[in-house]
Tab-separated table of C-alpha atoms in Angstrom:
chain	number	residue	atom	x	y	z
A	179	UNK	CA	35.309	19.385	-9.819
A	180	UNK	CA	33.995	20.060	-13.086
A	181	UNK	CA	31.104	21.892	-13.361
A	182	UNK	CA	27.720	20.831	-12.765
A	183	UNK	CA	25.930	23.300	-14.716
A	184	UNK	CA	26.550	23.990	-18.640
A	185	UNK	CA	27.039	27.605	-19.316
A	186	UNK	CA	24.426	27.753	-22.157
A	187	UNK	CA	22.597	31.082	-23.277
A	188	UNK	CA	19.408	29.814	-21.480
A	189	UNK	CA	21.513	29.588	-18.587
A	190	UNK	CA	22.940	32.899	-18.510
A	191	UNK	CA	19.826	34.893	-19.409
A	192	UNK	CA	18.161	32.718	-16.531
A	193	UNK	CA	21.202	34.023	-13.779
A	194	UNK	CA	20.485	37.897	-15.124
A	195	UNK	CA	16.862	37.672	-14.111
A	196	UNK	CA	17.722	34.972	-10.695
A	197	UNK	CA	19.928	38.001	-10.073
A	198	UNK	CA	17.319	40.702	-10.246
A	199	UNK	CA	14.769	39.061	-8.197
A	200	UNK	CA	14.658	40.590	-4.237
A	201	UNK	CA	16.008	37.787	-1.880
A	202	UNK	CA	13.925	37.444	0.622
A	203	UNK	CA	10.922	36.326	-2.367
A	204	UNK	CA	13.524	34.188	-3.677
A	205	UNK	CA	14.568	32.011	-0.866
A	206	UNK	CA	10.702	31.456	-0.640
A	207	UNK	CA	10.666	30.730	-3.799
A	208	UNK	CA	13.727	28.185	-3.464
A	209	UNK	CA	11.995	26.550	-1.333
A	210	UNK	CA	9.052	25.984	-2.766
A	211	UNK	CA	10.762	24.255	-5.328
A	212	UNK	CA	12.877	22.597	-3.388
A	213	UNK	CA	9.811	20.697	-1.753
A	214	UNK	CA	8.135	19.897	-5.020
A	215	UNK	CA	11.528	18.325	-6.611
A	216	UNK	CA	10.953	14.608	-5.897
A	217	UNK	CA	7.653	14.445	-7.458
A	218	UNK	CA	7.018	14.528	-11.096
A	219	UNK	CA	4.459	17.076	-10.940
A	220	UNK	CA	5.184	21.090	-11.680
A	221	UNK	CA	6.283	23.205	-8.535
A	222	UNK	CA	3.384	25.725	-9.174
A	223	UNK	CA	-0.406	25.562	-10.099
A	224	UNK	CA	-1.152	27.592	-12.884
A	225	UNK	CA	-3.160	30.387	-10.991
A	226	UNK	CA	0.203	30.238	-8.271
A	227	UNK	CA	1.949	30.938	-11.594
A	228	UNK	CA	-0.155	33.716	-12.473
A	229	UNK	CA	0.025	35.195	-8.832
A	230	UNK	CA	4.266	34.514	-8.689
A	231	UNK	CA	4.238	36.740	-12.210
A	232	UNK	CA	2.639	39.715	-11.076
A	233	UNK	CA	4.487	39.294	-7.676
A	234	UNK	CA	8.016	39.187	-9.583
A	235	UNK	CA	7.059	41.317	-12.233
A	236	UNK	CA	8.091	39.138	-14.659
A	237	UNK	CA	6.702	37.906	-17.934
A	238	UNK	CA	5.174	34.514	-18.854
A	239	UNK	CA	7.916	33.213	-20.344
A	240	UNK	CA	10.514	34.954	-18.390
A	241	UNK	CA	9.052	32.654	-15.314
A	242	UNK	CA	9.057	29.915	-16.981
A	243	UNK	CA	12.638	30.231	-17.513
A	244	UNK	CA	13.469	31.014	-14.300
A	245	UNK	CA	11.915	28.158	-12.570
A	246	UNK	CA	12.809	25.831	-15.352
A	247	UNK	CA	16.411	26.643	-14.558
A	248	UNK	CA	16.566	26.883	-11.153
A	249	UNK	CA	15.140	23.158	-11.197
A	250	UNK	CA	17.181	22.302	-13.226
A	251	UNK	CA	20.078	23.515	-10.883
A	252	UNK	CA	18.580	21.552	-7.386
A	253	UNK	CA	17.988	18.382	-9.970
A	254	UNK	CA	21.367	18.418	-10.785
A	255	UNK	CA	22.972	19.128	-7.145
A	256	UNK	CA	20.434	16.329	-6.370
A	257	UNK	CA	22.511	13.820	-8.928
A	258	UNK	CA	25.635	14.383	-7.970
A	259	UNK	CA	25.165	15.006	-4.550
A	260	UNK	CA	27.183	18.170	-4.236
A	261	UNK	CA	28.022	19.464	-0.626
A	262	UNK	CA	27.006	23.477	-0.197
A	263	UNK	CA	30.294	24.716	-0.264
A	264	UNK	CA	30.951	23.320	-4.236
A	265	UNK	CA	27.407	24.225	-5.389
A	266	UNK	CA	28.138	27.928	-4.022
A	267	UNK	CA	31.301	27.797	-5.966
A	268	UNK	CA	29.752	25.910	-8.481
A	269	UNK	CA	26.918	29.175	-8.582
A	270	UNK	CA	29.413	31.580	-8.159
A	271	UNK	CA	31.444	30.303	-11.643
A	272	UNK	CA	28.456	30.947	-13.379
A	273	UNK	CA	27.539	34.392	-12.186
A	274	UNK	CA	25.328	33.894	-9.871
A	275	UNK	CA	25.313	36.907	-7.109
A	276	UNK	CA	27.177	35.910	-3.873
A	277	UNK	CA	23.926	36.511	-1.696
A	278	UNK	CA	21.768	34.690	-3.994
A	279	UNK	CA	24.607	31.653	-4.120
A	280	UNK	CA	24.569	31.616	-0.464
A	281	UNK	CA	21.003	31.655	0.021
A	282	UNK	CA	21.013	28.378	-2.073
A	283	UNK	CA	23.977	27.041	-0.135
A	284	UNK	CA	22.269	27.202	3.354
A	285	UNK	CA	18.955	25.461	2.202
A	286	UNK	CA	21.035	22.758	-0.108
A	287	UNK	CA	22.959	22.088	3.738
A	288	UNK	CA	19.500	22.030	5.667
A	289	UNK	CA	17.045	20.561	3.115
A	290	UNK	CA	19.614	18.365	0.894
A	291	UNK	CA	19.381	14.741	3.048
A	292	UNK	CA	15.823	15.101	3.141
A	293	UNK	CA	15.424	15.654	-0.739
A	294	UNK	CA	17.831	12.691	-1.766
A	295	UNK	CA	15.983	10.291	0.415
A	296	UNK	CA	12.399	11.454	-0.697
A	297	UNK	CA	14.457	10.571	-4.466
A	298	UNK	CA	15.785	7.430	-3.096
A	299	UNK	CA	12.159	6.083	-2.320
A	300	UNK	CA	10.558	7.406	-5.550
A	301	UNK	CA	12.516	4.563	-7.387
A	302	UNK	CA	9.677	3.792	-9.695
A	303	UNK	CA	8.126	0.181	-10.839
A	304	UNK	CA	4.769	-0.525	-12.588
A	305	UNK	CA	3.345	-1.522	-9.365
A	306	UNK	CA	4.361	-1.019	-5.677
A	307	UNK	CA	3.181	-3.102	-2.545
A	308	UNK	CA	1.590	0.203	-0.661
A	309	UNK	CA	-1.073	-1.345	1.858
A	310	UNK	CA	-1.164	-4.896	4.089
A	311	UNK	CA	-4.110	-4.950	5.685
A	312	UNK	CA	-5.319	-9.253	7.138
A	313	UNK	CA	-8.126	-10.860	8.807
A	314	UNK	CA	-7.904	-14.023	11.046
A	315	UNK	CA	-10.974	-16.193	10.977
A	316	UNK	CA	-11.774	-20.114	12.233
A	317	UNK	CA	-13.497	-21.741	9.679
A	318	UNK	CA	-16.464	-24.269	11.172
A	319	UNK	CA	-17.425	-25.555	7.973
A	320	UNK	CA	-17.451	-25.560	4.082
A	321	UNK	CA	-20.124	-27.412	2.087
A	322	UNK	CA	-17.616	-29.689	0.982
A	323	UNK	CA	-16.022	-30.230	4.438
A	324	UNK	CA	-17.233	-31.198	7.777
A	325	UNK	CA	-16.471	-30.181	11.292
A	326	UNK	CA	-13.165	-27.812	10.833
A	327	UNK	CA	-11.927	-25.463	13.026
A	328	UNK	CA	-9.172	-24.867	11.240
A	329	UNK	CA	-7.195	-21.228	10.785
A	330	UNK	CA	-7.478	-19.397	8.084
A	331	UNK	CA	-5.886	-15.747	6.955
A	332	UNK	CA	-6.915	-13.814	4.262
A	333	UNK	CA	-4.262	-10.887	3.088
A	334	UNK	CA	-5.264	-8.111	0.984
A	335	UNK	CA	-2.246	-5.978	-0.619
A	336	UNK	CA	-2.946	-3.483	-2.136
A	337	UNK	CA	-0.722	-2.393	-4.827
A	338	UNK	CA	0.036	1.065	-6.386
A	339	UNK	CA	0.182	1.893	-9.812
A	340	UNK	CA	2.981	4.257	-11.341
A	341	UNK	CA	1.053	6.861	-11.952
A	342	UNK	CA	0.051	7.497	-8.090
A	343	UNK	CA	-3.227	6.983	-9.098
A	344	UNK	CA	-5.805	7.079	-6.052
A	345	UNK	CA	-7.390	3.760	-6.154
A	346	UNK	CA	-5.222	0.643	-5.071
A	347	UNK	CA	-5.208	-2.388	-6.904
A	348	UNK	CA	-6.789	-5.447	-4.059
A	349	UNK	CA	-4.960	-8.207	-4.239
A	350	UNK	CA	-6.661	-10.662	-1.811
A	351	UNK	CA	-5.017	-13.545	-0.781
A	352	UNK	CA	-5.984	-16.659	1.451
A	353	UNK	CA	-3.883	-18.746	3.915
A	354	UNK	CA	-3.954	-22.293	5.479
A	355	UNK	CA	-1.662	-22.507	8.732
A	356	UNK	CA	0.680	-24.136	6.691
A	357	UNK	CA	0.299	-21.773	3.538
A	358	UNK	CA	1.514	-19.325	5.959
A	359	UNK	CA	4.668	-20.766	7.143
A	360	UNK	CA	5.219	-21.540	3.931
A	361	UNK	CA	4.898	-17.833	2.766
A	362	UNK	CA	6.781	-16.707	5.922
A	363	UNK	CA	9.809	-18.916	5.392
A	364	UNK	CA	10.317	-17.464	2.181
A	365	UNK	CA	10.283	-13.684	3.635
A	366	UNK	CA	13.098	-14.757	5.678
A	367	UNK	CA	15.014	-16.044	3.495
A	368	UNK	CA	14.305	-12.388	1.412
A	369	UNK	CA	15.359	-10.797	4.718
A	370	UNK	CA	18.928	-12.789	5.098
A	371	UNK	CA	19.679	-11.620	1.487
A	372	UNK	CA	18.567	-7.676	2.621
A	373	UNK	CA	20.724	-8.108	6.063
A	374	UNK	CA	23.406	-9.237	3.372
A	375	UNK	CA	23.536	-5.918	1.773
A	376	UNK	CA	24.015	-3.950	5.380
B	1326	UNK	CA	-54.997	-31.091	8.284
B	1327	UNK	CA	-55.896	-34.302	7.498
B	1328	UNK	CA	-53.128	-36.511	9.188
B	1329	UNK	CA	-53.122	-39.535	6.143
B	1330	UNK	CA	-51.913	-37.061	3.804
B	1331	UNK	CA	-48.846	-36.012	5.433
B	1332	UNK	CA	-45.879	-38.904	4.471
B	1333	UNK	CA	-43.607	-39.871	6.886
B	1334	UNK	CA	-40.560	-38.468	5.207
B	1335	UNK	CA	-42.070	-35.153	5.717
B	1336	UNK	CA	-41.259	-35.186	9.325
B	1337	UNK	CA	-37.178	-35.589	7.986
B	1338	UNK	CA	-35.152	-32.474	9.348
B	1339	UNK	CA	-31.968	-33.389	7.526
B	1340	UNK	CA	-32.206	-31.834	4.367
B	1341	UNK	CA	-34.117	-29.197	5.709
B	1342	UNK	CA	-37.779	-30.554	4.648
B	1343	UNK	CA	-37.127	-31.340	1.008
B	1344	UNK	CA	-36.092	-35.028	1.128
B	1345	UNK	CA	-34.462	-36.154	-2.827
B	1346	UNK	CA	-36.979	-38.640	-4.055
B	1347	UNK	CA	-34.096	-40.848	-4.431
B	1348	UNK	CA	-33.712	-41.064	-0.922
B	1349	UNK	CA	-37.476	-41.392	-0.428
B	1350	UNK	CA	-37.694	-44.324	-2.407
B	1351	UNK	CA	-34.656	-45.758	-0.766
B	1352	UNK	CA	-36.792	-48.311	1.605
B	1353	UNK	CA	-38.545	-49.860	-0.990
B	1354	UNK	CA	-34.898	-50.736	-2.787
B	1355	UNK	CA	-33.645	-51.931	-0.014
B	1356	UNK	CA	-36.280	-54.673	1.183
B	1357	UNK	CA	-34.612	-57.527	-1.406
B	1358	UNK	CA	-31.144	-56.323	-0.196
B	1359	UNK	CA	-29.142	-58.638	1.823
B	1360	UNK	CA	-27.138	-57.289	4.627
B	1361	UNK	CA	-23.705	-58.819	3.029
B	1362	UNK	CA	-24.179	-56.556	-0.473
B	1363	UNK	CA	-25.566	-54.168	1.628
B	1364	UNK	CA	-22.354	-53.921	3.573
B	1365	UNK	CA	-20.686	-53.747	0.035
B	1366	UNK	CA	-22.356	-50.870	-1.011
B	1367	UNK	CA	-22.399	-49.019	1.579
B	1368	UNK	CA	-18.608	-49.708	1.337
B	1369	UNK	CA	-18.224	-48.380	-2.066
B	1370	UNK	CA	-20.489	-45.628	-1.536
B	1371	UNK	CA	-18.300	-43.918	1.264
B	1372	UNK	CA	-15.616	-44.155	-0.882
B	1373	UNK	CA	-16.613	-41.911	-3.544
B	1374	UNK	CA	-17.647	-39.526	-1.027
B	1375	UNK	CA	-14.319	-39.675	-0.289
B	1376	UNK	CA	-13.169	-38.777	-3.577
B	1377	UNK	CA	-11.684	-42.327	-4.018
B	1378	UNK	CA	-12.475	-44.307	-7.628
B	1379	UNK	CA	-14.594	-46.982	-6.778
B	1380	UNK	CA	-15.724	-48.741	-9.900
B	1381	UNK	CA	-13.682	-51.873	-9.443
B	1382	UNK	CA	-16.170	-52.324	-6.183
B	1383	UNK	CA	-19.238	-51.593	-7.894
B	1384	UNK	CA	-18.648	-53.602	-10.999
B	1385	UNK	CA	-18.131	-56.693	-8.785
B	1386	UNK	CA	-21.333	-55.835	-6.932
B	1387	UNK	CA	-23.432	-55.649	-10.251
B	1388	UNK	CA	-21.477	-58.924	-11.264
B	1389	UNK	CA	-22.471	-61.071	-8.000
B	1390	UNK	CA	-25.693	-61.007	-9.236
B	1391	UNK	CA	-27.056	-60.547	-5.819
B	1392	UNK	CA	-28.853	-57.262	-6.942
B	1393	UNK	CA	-30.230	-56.161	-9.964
B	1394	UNK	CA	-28.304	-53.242	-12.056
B	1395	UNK	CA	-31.296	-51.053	-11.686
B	1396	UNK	CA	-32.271	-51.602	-8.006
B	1397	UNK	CA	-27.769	-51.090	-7.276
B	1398	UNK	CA	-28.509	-47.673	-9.103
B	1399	UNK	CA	-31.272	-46.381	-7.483
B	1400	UNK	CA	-29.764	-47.700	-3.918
B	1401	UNK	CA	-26.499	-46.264	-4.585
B	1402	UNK	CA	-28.495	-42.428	-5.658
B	1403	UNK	CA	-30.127	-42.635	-2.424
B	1404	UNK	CA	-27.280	-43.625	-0.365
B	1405	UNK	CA	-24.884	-41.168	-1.503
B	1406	UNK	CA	-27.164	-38.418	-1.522
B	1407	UNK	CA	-28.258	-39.579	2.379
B	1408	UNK	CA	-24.702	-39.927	3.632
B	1409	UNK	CA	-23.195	-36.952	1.869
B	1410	UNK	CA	-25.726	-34.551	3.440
B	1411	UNK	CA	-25.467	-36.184	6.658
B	1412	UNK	CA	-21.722	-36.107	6.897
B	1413	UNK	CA	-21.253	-32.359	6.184
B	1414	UNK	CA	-23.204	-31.224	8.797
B	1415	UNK	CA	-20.871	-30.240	11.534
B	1416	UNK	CA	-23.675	-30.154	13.945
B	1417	UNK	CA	-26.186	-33.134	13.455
B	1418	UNK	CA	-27.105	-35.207	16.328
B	1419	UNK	CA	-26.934	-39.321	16.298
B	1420	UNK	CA	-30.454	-38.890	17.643
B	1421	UNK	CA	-31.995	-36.506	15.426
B	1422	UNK	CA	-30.370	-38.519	12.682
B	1423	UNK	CA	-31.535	-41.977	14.071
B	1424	UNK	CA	-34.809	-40.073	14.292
B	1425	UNK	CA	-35.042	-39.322	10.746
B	1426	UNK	CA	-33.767	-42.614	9.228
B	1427	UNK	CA	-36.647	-43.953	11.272
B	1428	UNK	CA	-38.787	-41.799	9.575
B	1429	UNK	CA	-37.137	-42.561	6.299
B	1430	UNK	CA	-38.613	-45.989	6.818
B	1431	UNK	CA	-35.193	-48.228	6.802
B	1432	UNK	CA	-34.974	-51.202	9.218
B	1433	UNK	CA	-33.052	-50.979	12.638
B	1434	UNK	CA	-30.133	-53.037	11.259
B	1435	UNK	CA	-29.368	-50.529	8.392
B	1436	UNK	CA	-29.978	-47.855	10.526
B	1437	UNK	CA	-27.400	-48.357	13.155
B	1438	UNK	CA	-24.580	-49.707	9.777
B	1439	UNK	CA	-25.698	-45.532	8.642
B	1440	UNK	CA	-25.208	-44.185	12.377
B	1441	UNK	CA	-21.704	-46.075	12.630
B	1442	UNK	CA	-20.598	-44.698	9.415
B	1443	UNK	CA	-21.757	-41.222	9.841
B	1444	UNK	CA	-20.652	-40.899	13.916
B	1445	UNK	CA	-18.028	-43.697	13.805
B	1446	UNK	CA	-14.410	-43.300	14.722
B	1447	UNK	CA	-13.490	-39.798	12.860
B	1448	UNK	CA	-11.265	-37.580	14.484
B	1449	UNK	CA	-11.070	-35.474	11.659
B	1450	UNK	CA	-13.511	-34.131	8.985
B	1451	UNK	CA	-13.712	-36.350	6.207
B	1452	UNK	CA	-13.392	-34.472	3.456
B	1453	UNK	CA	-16.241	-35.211	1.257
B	1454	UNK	CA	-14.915	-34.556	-2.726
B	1455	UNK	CA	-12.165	-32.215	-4.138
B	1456	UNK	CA	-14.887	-31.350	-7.660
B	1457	UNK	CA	-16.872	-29.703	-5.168
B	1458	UNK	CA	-14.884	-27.359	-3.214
B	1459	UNK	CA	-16.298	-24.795	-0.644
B	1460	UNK	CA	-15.731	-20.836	-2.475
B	1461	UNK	CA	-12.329	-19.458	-2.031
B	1462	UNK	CA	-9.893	-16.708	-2.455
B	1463	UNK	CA	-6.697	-17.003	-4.922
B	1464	UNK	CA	-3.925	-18.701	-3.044
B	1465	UNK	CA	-0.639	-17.829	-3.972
B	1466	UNK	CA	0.914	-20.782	-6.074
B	1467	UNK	CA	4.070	-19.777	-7.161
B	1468	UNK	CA	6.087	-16.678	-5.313
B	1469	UNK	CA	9.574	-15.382	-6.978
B	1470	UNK	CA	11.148	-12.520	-5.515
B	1471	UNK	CA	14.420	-10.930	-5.757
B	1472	UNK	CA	16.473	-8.499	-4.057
B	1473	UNK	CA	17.832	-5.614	-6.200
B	1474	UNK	CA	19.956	-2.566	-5.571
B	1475	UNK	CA	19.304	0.735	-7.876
B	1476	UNK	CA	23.189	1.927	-7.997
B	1477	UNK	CA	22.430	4.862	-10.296
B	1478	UNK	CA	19.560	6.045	-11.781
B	1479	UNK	CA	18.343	9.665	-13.977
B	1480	UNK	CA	18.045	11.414	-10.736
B	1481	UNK	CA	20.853	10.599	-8.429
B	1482	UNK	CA	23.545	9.432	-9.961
B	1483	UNK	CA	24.983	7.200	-6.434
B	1484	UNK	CA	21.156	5.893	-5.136
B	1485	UNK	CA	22.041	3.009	-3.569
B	1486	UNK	CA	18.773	1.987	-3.026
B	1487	UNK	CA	17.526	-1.952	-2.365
B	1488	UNK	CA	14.116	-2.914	-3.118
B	1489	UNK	CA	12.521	-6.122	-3.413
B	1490	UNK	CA	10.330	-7.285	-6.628
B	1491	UNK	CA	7.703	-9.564	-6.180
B	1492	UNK	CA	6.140	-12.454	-8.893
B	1493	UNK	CA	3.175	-14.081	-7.407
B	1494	UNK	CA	1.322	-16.648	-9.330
B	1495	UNK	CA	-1.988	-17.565	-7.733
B	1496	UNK	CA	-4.272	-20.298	-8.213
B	1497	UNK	CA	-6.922	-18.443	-10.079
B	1498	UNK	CA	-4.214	-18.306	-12.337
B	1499	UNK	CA	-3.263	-13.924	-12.430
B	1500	UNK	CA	0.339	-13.179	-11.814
B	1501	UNK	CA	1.167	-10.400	-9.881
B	1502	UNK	CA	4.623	-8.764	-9.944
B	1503	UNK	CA	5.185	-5.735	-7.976
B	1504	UNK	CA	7.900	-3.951	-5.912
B	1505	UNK	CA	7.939	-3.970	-2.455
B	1506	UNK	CA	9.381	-1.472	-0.881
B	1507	UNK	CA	11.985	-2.322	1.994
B	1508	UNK	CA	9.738	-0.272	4.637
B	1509	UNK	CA	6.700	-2.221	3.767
B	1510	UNK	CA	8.360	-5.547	3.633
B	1511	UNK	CA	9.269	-4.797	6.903
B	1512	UNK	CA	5.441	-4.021	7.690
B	1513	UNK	CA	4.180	-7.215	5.483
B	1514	UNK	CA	6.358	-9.610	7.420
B	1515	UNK	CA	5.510	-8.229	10.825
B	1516	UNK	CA	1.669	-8.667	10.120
B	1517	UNK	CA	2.459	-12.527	8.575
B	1518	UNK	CA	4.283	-13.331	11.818
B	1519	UNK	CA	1.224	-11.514	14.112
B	1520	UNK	CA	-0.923	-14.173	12.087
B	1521	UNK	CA	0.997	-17.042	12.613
B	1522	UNK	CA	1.387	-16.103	16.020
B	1523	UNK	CA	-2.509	-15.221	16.808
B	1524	UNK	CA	-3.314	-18.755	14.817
B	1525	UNK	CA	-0.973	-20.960	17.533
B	1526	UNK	CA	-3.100	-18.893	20.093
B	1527	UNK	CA	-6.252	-19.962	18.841
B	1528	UNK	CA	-4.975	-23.815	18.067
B	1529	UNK	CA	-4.114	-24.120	21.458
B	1530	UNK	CA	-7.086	-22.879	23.206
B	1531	UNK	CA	-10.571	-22.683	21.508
B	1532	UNK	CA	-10.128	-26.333	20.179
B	1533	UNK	CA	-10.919	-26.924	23.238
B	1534	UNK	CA	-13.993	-24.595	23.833
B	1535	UNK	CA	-15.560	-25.131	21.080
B	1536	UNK	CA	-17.414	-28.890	21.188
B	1537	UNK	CA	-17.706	-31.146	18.418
């Protein structure tokens, strides 16, 4: 398989200092990271930063690099959904010490599933359907209309933005009996075309 | 209080004390009316409180010559306004109302033609004019949707994923278009069928509770 990971001199001055790092900080470190991947955020606060500097004795920049490049190596396991055996192999070709390419082999077997679906799910649109929330009510009367009793739902979704912003965009919605069936004969037909795809 | 100040109107409950002076004055319109163009109007007048055109009718009133054009104006006024406050009241009594047409000066006859349109064979709520609807939400006027499947995308190169976008048009005239996520369309069409479900329940029993 060919190789996953360009050999460029980023790269290899990255491995020299993944190399000198003591494992047992690194695997935390790895996973860490590993958590953080499916969001678009950085894996560290700046004063974590600070703290992870002193604790690897490693310069600003020299950090940087490191967990620049050892995202970069999870993102692109993630993409082509390598099993741990190749990515060892993979971590191996590119000098990566055996303990420190087996360390990422075991988490990529336990963690890897989780991380692809969490990746899976973050398929992005300008706005996503995040919260249904209804009420029922019997309407008596309107000023227009006399002696109801009739049914009537109102919906509110609330949609997402992109940007995971906190506030959710109300959409509210109202229903007639019929309105609904209406509505609900359509999701149906929207499920026959997702049981389709099974 | 001196009792021959207080008008007989003011003892009216249906529009809650404050009877239209059109209505007032209906009585006094009324006393050259006879019962056949009476019958007419009245006629024509539930009609457009039914949201129907009714100009043909009330041109051939004005033209029978049986009523002048200004007395037909000021009896139709007071007639509408009467009957369209009357009938959308879900709760008004044939006795109260009797009571207060009494009070409203108009003559027995008339008053049981008003009773037998207001309480007459309805089974339904008549539903009084479309210009002048009760508020309400947006209600979705137009819904595209389709199905998609993300094959590949920058971060996994086999995804695989299907997700469902949504276009809603709504009355109030915003579109929406959003994705739904397969999880939550699961979630969005369990709650629709809970609704549907709760509103048989409630069709097929509190009709029945609750009395007219």
């Amino acid at each position: 398989m060919s190789s996953i990971i360009p050999e460029t001199p980023s790269i290899k001055a990255a491995v020299t200092h993944i190399n000198s790092i003591d494992n047992s900080k690194f695997s935390r470190l790895l996973t860490r990271i590993l958590q953080k991947l499916h969001l678009k955020e950085r894996s560290f606060s700046q004063e974590e930063e600070e703290k992870l500097q002193s604790a690897l004795s490693l310069e600003r920049h020299t950090l940087q690099l490191l967990l620049e490049t050892v995202s970069f190596i999870l993102e692109q396991a993630a993409y082509h959904n390598v099993k741990p055996a190749s990515l060892r192999q993979q971590l191996e070709n590119i000098c990566i010490s055996p303990q420190k390419a087996e360390v990422f082999s075991q988490m990529w077997a336990a963690d890897a599933a989780d991380l692809l679906e969490k990746i899976r799910l973050g398929i992005f649109a300008p706005m996503k359907l995040d919260r249904v929330s209804w009420q029922l009510n019997l309407q008596m009367a309107r000023s227009d209309e006399s002696r109801l009793k009739a049914p009537h739902a109102v919906l509110n979704l609330g949609l997402r933005a992109e940007d995971h912003s906190e506030r959710l965009q109300d959409v509210f919605l109202e229903f007639s009996h019929q309105d609904l069936l209406d509505f609900y004969n359509q999701m149906e037909t929207v499920q026959t075309q997702l049981d389709s795809l099974a | 209080m001196s009792g021959a100040n207080v008008k007989m109107s003011d003892t009216v409950s249906l529009f809650g004390g404050r009877v239209p002076a059109e209505v007032d004055m209906l009585y006094k319109h009324l006393k050259n009316v006879n019962r056949e163009t009476f019958t007419q109007i009245l006629r024509a007048v539930v009609n457009a409180i039914g949201g129907q055109d009714c100009c043909e009718s009330v041109r051939e009133i004005s033209e029978s010559g049986f009523i002048s054009e200004e007395s037909l104006n000021h009896v139709m006024a007071g007639l509408y306004a009467l009957l369209k406050e009357a009938l959308c009241q879900p709760s008004l009594k044939q006795e109260v109302f009797s009571d207060d047409l009494r009070a409203l000066r108009f003559s027995e006859e008339l008053l049981a033609d008003l009773v037998a349109v207001v309480f007459g064979n309805r089974q339904t709520s008549m539903n009084v004019s479309d210009k002048h609807e009760g508020p309400h939400l947006a209600k979705i006027e137009d819904l595209k949707w389709r199905v998609d499947v993300a094959i590949s995308t920058s971060s996994l190169s086999r995804a695989l994923q299907p997700s469902i976008l949504m276009q809603m048009k709504l009355s109030d005239g915003c579109t929406h278009q959003f994705e739904v996520p397969v999880a939550k369309f699961q979630e969005l069409r369990y709650n629709v069928s809970l609704i549907l479900k709760e509103m048989n329940d409630i069709e097929k029993r509190s009709i029945l509770k609750i009395q007219d």
